[in-house]
Short mmCIF file of C-alpha atoms and ligand atoms in Angstrom, two decimals:
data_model
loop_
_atom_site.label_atom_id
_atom_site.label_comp_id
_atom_site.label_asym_id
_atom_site.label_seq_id
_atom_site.Cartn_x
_atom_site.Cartn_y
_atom_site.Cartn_z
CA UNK A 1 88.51 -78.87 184.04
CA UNK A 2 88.99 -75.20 184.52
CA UNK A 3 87.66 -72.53 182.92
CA UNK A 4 89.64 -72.37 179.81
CA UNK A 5 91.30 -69.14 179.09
CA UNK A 6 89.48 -67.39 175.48
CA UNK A 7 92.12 -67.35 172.68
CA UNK A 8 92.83 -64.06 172.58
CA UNK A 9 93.79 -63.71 176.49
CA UNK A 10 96.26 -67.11 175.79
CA UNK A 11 99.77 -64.67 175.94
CA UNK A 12 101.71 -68.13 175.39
CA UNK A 13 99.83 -69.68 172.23
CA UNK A 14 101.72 -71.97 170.81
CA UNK A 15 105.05 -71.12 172.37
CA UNK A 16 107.00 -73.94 173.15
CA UNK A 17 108.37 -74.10 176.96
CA UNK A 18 110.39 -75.94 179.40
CA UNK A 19 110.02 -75.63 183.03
CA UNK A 20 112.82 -77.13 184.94
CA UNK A 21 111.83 -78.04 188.84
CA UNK A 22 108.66 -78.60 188.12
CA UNK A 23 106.71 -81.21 189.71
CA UNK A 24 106.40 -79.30 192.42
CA UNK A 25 105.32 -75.64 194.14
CA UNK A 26 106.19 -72.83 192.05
CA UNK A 27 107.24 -74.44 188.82
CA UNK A 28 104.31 -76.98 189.20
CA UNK A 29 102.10 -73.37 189.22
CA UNK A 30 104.33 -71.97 186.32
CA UNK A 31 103.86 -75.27 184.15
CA UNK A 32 99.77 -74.96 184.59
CA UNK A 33 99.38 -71.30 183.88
CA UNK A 34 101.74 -71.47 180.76
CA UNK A 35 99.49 -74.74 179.65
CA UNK A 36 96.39 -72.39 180.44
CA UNK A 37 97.77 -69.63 178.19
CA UNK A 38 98.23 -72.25 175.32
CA UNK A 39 101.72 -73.32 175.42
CA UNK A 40 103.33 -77.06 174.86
CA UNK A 41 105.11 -77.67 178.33
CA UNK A 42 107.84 -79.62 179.05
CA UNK A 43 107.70 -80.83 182.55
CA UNK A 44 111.66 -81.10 183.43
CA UNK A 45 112.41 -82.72 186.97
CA UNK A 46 113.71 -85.48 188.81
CA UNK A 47 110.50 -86.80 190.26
CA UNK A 48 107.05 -86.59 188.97
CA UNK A 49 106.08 -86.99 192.41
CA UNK A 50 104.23 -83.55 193.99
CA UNK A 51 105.45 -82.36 197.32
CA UNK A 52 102.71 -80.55 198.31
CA UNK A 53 100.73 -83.98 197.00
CA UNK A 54 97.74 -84.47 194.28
CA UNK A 55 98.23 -85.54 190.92
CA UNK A 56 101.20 -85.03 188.74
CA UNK A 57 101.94 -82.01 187.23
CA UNK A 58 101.22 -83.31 183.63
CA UNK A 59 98.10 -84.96 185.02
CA UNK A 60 96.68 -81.67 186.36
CA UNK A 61 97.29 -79.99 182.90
CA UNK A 62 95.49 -82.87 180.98
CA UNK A 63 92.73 -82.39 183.72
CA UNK A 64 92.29 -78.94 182.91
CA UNK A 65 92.14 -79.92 179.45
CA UNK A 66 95.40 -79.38 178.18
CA UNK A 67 98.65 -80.87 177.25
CA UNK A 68 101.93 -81.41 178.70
CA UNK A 69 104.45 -84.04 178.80
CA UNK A 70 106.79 -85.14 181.55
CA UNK A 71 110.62 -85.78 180.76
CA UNK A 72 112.65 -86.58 183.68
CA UNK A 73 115.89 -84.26 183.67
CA UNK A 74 118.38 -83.87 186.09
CA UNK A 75 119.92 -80.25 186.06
CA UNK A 76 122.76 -80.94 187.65
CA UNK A 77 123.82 -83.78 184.50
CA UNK A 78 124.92 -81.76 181.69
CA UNK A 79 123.91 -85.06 179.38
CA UNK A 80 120.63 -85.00 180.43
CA UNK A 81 119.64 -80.88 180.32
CA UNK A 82 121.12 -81.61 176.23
CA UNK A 83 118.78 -84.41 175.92
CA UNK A 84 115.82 -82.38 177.22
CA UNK A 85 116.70 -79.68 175.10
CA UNK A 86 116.88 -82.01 171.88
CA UNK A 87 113.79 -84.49 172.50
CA UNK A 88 111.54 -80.45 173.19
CA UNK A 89 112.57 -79.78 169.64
CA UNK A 90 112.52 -82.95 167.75
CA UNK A 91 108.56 -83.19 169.21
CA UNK A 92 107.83 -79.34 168.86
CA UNK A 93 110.32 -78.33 166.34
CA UNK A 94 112.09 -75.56 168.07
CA UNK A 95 111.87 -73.89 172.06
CA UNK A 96 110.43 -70.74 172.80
CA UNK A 97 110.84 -70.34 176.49
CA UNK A 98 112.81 -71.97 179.44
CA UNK A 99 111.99 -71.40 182.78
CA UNK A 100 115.34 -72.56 185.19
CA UNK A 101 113.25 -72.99 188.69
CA UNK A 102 114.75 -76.06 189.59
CA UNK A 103 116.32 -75.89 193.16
CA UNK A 104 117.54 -77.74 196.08
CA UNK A 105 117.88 -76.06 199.73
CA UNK A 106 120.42 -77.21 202.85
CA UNK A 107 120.41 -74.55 204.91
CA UNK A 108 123.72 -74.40 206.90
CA UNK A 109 125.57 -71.51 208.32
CA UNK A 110 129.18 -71.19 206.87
CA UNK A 111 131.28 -73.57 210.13
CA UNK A 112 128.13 -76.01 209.70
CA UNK A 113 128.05 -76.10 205.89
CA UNK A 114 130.68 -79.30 204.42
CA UNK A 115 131.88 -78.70 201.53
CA UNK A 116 129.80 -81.46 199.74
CA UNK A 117 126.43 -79.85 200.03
CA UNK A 118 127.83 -76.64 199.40
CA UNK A 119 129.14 -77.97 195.92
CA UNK A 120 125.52 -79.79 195.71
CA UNK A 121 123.55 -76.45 196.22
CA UNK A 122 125.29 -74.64 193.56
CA UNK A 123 125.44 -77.22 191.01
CA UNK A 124 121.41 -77.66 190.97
CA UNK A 125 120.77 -74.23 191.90
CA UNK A 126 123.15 -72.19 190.02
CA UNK A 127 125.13 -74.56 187.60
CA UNK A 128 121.85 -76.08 186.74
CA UNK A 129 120.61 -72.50 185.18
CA UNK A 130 123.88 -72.08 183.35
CA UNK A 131 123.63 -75.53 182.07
CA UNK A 132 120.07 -75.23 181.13
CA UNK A 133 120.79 -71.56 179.60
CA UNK A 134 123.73 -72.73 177.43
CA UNK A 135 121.55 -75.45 176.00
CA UNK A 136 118.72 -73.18 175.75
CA UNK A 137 120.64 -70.58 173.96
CA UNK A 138 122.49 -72.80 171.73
CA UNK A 139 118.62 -73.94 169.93
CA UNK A 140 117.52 -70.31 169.83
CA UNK A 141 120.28 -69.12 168.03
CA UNK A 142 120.11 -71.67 165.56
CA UNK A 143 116.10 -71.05 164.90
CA UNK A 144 114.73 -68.10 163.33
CA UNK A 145 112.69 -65.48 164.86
CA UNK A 146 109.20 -66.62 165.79
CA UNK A 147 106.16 -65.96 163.88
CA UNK A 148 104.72 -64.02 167.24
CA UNK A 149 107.59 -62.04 168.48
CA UNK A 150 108.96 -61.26 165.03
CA UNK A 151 108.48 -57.90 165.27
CA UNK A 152 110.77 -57.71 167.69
CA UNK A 153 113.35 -60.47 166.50
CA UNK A 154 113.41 -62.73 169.60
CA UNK A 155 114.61 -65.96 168.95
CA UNK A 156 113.73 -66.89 172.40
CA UNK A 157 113.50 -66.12 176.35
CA UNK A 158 114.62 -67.58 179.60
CA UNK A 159 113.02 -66.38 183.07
CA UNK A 160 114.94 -67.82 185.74
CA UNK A 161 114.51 -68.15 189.29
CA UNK A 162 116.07 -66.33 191.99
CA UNK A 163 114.76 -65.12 195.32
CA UNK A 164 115.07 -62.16 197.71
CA UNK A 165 117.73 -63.99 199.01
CA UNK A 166 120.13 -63.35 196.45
CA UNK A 167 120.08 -59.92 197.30
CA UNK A 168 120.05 -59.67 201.00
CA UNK A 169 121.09 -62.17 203.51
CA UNK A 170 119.18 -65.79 203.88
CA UNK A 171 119.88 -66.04 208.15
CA UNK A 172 121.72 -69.42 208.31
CA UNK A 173 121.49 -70.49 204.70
CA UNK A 174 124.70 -69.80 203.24
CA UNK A 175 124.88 -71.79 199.82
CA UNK A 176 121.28 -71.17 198.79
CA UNK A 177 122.00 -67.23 198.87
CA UNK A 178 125.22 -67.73 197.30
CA UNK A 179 123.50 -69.65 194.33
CA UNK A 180 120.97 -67.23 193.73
CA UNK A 181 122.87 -64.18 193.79
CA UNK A 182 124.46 -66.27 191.02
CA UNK A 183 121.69 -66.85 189.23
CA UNK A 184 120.79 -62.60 189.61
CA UNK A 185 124.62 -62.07 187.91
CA UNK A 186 124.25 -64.81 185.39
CA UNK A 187 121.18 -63.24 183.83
CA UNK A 188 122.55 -59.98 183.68
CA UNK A 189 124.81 -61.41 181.61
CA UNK A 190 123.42 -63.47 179.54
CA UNK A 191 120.94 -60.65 178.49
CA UNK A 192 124.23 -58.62 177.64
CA UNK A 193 125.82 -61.05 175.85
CA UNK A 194 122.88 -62.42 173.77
CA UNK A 195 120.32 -59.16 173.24
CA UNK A 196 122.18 -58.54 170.16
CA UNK A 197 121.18 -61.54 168.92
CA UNK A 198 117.29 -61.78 169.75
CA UNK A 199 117.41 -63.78 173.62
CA UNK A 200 115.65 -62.09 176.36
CA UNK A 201 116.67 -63.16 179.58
CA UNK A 202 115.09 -62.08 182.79
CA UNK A 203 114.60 -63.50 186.53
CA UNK A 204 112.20 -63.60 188.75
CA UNK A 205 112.75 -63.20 192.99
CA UNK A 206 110.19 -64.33 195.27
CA UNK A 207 109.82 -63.23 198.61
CA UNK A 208 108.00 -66.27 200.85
CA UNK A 209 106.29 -68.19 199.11
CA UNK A 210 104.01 -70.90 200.69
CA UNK A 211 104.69 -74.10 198.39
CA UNK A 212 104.38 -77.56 199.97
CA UNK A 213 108.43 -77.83 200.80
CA UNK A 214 108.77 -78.80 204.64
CA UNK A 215 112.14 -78.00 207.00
CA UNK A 216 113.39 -74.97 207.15
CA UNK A 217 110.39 -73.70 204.44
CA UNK A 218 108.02 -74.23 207.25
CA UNK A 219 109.93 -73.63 210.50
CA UNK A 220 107.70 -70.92 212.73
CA UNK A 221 110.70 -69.06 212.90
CA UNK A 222 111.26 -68.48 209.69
CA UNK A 223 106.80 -67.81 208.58
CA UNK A 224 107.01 -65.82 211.53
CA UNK A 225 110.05 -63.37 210.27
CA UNK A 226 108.35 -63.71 206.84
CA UNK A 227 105.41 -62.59 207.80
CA UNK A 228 107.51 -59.96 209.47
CA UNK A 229 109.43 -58.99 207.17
CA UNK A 230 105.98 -58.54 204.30
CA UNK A 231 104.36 -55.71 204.27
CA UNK A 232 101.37 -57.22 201.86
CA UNK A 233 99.05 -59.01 204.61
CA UNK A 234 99.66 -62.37 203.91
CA UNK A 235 102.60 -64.58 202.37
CA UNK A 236 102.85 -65.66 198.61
CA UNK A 237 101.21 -68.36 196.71
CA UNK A 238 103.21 -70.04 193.25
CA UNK A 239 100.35 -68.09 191.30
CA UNK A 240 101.66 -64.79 192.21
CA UNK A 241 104.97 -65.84 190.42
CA UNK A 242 103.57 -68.08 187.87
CA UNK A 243 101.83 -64.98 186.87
CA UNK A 244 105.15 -62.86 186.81
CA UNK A 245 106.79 -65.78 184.90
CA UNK A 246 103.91 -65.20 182.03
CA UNK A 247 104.42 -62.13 181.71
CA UNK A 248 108.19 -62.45 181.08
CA UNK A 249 107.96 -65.21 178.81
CA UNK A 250 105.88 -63.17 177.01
CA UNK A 251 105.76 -60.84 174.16
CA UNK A 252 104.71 -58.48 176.54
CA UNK A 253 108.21 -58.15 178.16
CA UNK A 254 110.50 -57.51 174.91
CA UNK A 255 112.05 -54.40 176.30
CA UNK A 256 112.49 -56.00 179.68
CA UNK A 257 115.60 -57.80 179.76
CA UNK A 258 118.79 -58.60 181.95
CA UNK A 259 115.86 -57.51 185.11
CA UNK A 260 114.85 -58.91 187.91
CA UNK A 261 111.28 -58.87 188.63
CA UNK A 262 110.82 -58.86 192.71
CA UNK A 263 107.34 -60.83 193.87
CA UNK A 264 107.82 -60.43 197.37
CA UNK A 265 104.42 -58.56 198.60
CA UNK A 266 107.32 -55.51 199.54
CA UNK A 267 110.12 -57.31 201.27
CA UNK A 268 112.44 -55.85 199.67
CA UNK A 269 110.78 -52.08 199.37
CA UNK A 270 110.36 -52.42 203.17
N1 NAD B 301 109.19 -70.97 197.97
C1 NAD B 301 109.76 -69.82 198.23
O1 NAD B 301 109.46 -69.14 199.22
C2 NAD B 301 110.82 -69.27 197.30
C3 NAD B 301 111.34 -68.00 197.58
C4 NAD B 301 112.30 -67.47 196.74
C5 NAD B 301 112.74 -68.20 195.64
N2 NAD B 301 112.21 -69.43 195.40
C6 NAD B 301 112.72 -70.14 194.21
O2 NAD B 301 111.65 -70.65 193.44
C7 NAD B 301 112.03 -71.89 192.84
C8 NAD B 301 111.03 -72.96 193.22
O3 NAD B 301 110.97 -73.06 194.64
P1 NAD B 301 109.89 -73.99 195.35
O4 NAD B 301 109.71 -73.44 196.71
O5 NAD B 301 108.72 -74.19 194.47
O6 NAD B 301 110.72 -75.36 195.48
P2 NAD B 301 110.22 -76.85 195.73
O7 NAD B 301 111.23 -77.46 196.64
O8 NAD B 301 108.78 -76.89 196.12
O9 NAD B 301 110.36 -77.50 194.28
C9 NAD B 301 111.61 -77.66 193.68
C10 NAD B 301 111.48 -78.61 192.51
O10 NAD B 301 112.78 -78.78 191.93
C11 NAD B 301 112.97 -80.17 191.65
N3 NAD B 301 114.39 -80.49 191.61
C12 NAD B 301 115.26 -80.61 192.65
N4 NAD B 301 116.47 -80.94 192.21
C13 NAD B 301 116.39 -81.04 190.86
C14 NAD B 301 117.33 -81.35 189.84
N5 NAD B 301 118.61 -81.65 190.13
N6 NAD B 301 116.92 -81.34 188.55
C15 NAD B 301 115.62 -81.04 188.25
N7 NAD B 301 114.68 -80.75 189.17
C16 NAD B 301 115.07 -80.76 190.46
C17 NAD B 301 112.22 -80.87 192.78
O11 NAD B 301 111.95 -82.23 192.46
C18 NAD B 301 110.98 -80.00 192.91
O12 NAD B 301 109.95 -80.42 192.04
C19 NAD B 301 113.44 -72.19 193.34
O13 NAD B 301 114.38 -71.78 192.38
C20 NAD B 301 113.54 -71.36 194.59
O14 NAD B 301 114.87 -71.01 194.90
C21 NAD B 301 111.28 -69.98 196.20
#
């Protein structure tokens, strides 16, 4: 067991949170800090198997003396995002926070790029996060204000992931930018749309982030540009965005909505 975090540095007490993608790298890193920082976690994915290896995701959080619970949720199956949406709030009563990290990658230049795994790529990366959203939404409306963010009348907040390359060009990886400059418009608009009516909705980008994903993630072309292309000395770890994810799910970031946070050690300042 870690070091437990004292109550009053816990900015998630209580809060009630899925994280979508996350068996794995950064959503794996998102799920423990939120557990560290008191929240109930949903563990959303296809797999509880860890790419990177070790234990489950839900077994590291009981190991650091939390809790967390696993429900296997396909993001692409519109069916299944309701059902993890429903089964969160008839165990916890009502969701706080959803994180949309879930993602797959086939990295294809347009004339190499079939049509199938270009319709694959945006229905996990980017239909996923608007199926996952709508759900989301639909519960906050219908519960009132939380106890902690009343104040400010948030019903509830969604941080979802995007990446560097939804802003500039991903060399050779033509559906994954595509779905993440999605995912940049769809929380602009979402935050529009709902502010009025208490949802904060934010994303985060990473720059390169060193997660246990193989291919193209670890191709020496591609560290070697990265490390390139970062000014910071040295290439990101899930922390760095689990930490960003905190603060966005938290009270903290009220005022902070329809943004994109960039964790990219410079990339894109350079
Ligand atoms: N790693 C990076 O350098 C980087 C950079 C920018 C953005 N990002 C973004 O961060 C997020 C996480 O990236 P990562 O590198 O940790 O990825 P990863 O490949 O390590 O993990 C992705 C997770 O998503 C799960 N998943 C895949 N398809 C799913 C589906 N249909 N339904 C539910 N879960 C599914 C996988 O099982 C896995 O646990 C992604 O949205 C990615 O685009 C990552």
């Amino acid at each position: 067991m870690t070091n437990p975090l004292p109550q009053a540095a816990r900015r998630l007490q209580d809060k009630v949170c899925i994280v979508t993608g996350a068996a794995s790298g950064i959503g794996r890193s998102i799920a423990r800090l939120f557990a560290a920082h008191g929240a109930h976690v949903v563990v959303a994915d296809v797999t509880t198997d860890v790419i990177e290896g070790g234990p489950s995701t839900v077994e590291c959080i009981e190991r650091d003396g939390h809790a967390a619970r696993y429900m296997r949720t396909d993001v692409s199956d519109d069916a299944q995002v309701q059902a993890m949406v429903a089964d969160t709030v008839a165990r916890f009563g009502r969701l706080d926070v959803i994180v949309n990290n879930a993602c797959v990658r086939h990295a294809r230049p347009l004339l190499e790029l079939d049509e199938a795994e270009w319709q694959r790529v945006l229905d996990v990366n980017l239909g996923g996060v608007y199926r996952c959203c709508r759900a989301a939404v639909r519960q906050m409306l219908a519960q009132p204000a939380d106890a902690g963010f009343e104040t400010h009348g948030v019903r509830g907040r969604i941080v979802n992931l995007s990446s560097q390359h939804g802003m500039i060009a991903a060399p050779g990886d033509l559906a994954y930018g595509v779905s993440k400059a999605g995912v940049d418009y769809l929380t602009r608009q979402v935050a529009t749309d709902y502010a009025a009516h208490g949802i904060v909705c934010n994303a985060v980008a990473p720059g390169k982030i060193q997660t246990g994903a193989g291919g193209r993630a670890v191709d020496p072309g591609v560290l070697d540009r990265a490390t390139r292309r970062t000014p910071w000395p040295r290439l990101g770890h899930p922390d760095d965005v689990a930490a960003a994810a905190v603060f966005l799910a938290s009270g903290e970031a009220t005022f902070i909505t329809g943004a994109t946070l960039m964790v990219d050690g410079g990339w894109m300042a350079a």
